[in-house]
Each structure stands twice: as structure tokens, then as C-alpha cells.
Short mmCIF file of C-alpha atoms and ligand atoms in Angstrom, two decimals:
data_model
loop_
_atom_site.label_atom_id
_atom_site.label_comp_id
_atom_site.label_asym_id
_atom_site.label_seq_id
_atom_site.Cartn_x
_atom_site.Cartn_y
_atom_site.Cartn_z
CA UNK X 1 35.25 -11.20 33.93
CA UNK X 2 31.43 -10.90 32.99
CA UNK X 3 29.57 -11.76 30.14
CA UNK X 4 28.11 -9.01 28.37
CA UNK X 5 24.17 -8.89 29.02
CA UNK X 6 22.48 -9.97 25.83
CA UNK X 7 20.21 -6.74 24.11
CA UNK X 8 16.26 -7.64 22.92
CA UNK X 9 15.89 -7.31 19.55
CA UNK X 10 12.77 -5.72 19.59
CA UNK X 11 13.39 -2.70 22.34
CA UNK X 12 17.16 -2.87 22.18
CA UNK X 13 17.86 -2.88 25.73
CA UNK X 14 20.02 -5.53 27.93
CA UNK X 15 18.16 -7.92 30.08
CA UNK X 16 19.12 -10.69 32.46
CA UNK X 17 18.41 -14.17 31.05
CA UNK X 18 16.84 -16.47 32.89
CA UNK X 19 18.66 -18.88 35.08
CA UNK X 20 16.77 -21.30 33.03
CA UNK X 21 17.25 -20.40 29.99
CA UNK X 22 20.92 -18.94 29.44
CA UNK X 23 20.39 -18.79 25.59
CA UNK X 24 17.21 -16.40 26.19
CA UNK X 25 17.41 -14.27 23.38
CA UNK X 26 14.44 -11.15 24.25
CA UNK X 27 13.71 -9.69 27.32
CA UNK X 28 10.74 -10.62 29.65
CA UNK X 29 8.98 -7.70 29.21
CA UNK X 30 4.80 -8.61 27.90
CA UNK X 31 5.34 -6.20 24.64
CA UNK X 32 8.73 -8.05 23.72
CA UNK X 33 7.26 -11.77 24.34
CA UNK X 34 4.36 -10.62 22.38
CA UNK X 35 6.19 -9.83 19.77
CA UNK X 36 8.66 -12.69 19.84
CA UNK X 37 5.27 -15.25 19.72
CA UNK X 38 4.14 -12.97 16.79
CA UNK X 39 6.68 -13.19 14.94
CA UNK X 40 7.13 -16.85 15.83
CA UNK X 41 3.67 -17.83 14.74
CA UNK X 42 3.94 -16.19 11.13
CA UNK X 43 7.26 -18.35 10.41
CA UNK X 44 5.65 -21.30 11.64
CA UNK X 45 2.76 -21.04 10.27
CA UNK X 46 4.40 -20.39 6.45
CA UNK X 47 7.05 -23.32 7.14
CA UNK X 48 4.87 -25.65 8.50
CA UNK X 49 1.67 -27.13 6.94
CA UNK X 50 0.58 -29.39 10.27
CA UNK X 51 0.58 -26.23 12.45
CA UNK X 52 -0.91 -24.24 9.80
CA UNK X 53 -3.63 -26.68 9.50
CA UNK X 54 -4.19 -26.73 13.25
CA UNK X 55 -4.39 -23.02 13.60
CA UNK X 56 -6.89 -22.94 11.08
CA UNK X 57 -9.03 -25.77 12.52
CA UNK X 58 -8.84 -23.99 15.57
CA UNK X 59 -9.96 -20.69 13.96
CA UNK X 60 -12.83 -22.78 12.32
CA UNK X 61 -14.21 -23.65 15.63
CA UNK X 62 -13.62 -20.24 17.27
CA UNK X 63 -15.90 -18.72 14.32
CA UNK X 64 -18.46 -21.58 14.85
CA UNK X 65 -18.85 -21.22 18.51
CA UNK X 66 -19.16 -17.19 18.06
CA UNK X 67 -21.53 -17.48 14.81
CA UNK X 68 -22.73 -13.86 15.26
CA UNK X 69 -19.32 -12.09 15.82
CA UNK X 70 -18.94 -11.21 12.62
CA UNK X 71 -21.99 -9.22 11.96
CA UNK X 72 -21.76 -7.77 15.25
CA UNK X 73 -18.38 -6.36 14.46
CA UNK X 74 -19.62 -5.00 11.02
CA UNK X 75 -22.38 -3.11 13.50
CA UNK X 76 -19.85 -1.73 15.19
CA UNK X 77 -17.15 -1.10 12.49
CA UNK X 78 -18.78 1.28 9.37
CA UNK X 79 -15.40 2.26 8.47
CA UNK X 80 -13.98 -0.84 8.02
CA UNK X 81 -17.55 -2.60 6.20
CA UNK X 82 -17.13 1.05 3.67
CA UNK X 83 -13.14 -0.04 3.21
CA UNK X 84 -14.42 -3.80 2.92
CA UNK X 85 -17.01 -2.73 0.09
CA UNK X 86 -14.34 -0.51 -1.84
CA UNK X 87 -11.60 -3.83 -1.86
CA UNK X 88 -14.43 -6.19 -3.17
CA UNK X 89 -15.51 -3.30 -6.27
CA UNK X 90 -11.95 -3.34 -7.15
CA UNK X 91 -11.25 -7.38 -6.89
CA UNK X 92 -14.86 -7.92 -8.85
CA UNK X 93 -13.50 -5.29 -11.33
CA UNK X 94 -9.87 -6.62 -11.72
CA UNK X 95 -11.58 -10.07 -12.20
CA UNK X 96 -14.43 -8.57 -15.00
CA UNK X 97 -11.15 -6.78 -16.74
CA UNK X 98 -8.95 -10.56 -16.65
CA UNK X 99 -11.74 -11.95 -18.25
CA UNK X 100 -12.08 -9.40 -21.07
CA UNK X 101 -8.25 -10.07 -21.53
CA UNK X 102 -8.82 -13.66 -21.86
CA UNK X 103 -11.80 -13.66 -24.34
CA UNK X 104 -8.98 -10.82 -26.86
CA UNK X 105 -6.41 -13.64 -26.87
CA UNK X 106 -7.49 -14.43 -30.22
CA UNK X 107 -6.91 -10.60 -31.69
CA UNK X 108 -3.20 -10.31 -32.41
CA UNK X 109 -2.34 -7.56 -30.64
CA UNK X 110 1.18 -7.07 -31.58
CA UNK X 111 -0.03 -5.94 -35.18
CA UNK X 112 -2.76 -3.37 -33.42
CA UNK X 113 -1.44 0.37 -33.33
CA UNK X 114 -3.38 0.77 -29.88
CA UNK X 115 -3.34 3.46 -27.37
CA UNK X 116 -4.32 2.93 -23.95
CA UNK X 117 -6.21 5.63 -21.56
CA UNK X 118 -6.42 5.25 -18.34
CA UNK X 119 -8.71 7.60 -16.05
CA UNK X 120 -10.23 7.16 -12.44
CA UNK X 121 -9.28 7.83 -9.18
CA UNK X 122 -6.09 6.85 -7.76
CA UNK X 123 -3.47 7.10 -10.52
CA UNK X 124 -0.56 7.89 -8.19
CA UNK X 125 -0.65 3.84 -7.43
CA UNK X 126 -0.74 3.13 -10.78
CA UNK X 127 2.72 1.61 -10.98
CA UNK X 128 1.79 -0.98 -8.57
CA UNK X 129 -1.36 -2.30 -10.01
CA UNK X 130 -2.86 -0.70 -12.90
CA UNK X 131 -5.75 -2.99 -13.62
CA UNK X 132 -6.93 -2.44 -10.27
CA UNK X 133 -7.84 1.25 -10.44
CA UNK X 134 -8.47 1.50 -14.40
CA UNK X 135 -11.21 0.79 -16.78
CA UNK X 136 -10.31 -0.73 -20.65
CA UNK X 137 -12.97 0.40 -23.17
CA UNK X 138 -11.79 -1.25 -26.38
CA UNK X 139 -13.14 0.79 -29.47
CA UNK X 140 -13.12 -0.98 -33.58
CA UNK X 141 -13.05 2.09 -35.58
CA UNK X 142 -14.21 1.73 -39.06
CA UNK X 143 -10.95 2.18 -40.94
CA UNK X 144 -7.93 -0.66 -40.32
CA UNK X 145 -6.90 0.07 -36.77
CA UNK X 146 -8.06 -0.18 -33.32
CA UNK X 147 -7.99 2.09 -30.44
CA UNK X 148 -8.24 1.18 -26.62
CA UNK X 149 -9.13 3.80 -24.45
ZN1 ZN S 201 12.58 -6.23 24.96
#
């Protein structure tokens, strides 16, 4: 009787392994193999700090052989230089608004009866990161308590 064909994981249809390699688990096809190196290379490279290291050197001397690449591809790429410009606003704002948060540590704020208001656009995400799409104006008012807004 005959062995069942083995299926590829990735387009879930039975293939023929190679004389060669009987326990070939994906098909031959260039999309599957792709796939199968890609997903090889991002376990190897989080499991193993020597071929990490060597990916980046090679990386570093890819970038320093093509020194203008990158500004060429900026040329080319508006979209992606306006998305670029948007992350950086909202990393160089999540880092102004950890710093605020730092230099309060001294105000007990247990004892404050704060509020909180947040406003801008993008609220719908604001579950997953709220510091990220919010500004903190921090108000003393002149009676006993403090309001954040
Ligand atoms: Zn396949």
C-alpha cells in the first residue's frame, strides 16, 4: 500500500518529496520555498544571536556599499516619507509625555481628585496605546485640588 503524499503547509496541497529528501515537509513550488526561508529566517534570527549578528553585519555592508539608496527611495516613496514623519511626531510625543510623567513622580497622585481628557485624532485606538494619540495638560487650580485635562 502507498504512503499518503504529504500536504504543504502553506498552499495545502500534496506534493511528491524529493527522492532526496523523504522528510520534505513543503512543496517545491518558488512561493512555498519562499515562504518556508521566511519563516525560517525570523525563528533563527530571534533564537540565535550568531546568525542574528551576521545578518546584521551583512545588512551593514549592503547599506554601505549602496550609501544613496535610502534617499533615493524616499524620492521615490512620498507616501511612505508622509507615514515615516507621522510615526516619528507620535514617538517624539510619547517620549515628551514619559518625561512629564517622570518629573510628577514626586506629586502623590493617589490623594489628587483628577480627571483626565483626552482629545485628538484617532480615539478608536485608544485602548491600545493611549499616550500615543493624546495630549496631558495638567492644570493647579487655586482651591485644594488638581485637574488634568
Ligand atoms: Zn506549497
Amino acid at each position: 500500500m502507498k504512503a499518503r503524499k504529504p500536504v504543504c503547509p502553506y498552499c495545502n496541497e500534496p506534493f511528491d518529496p524529493s527522492p532526496f529528501h523523504p522528510n520534505q515537509k513543503v512543496c517545491l513550488s518558488p512561493e512555498c520555498q519562499r515562504r518556508r526561508r521566511k519563516d525560517y529566517h525570523r525563528q533563527k534570527i530571534t533564537t540565535d544571536s550568531e546568525y542574528r549578528q551576521v545578518c546584521a553585519d551583512s545588512r551593514k555592508k549592503w547599506r554601505e556599499s549602496n550609501p544613496d539608496y535610502q534617499s533615493r527611495y524616499r524620492g521615490r516613496n512620498e507616501d511612505y516619507c508622509q507615514r515615516n514623519r507621522q510615526k516619528q511626531r507620535v514617538r517624539n510625543q510619547k517620549r515628551r509625555l514619559s518625561l512629564i510623567v517622570k518629573n510628577n513622580l514626586a506629586i502623590d497622585l493617589k490623594r489628587l481628585p483628577a480627571e483626565v481628557w483626552m482629545t485628538g485624532p484617532g480615539l478608536d485606538g485608544i485602548v491600545k496605546n493611549n499616550l500615543a494619540i493624546s495630549q496631558v495638560l495638567i492644570f493647579q487650580t487655586d482651591g485644594d485640588s488638581m485637574e488634568a485635562i
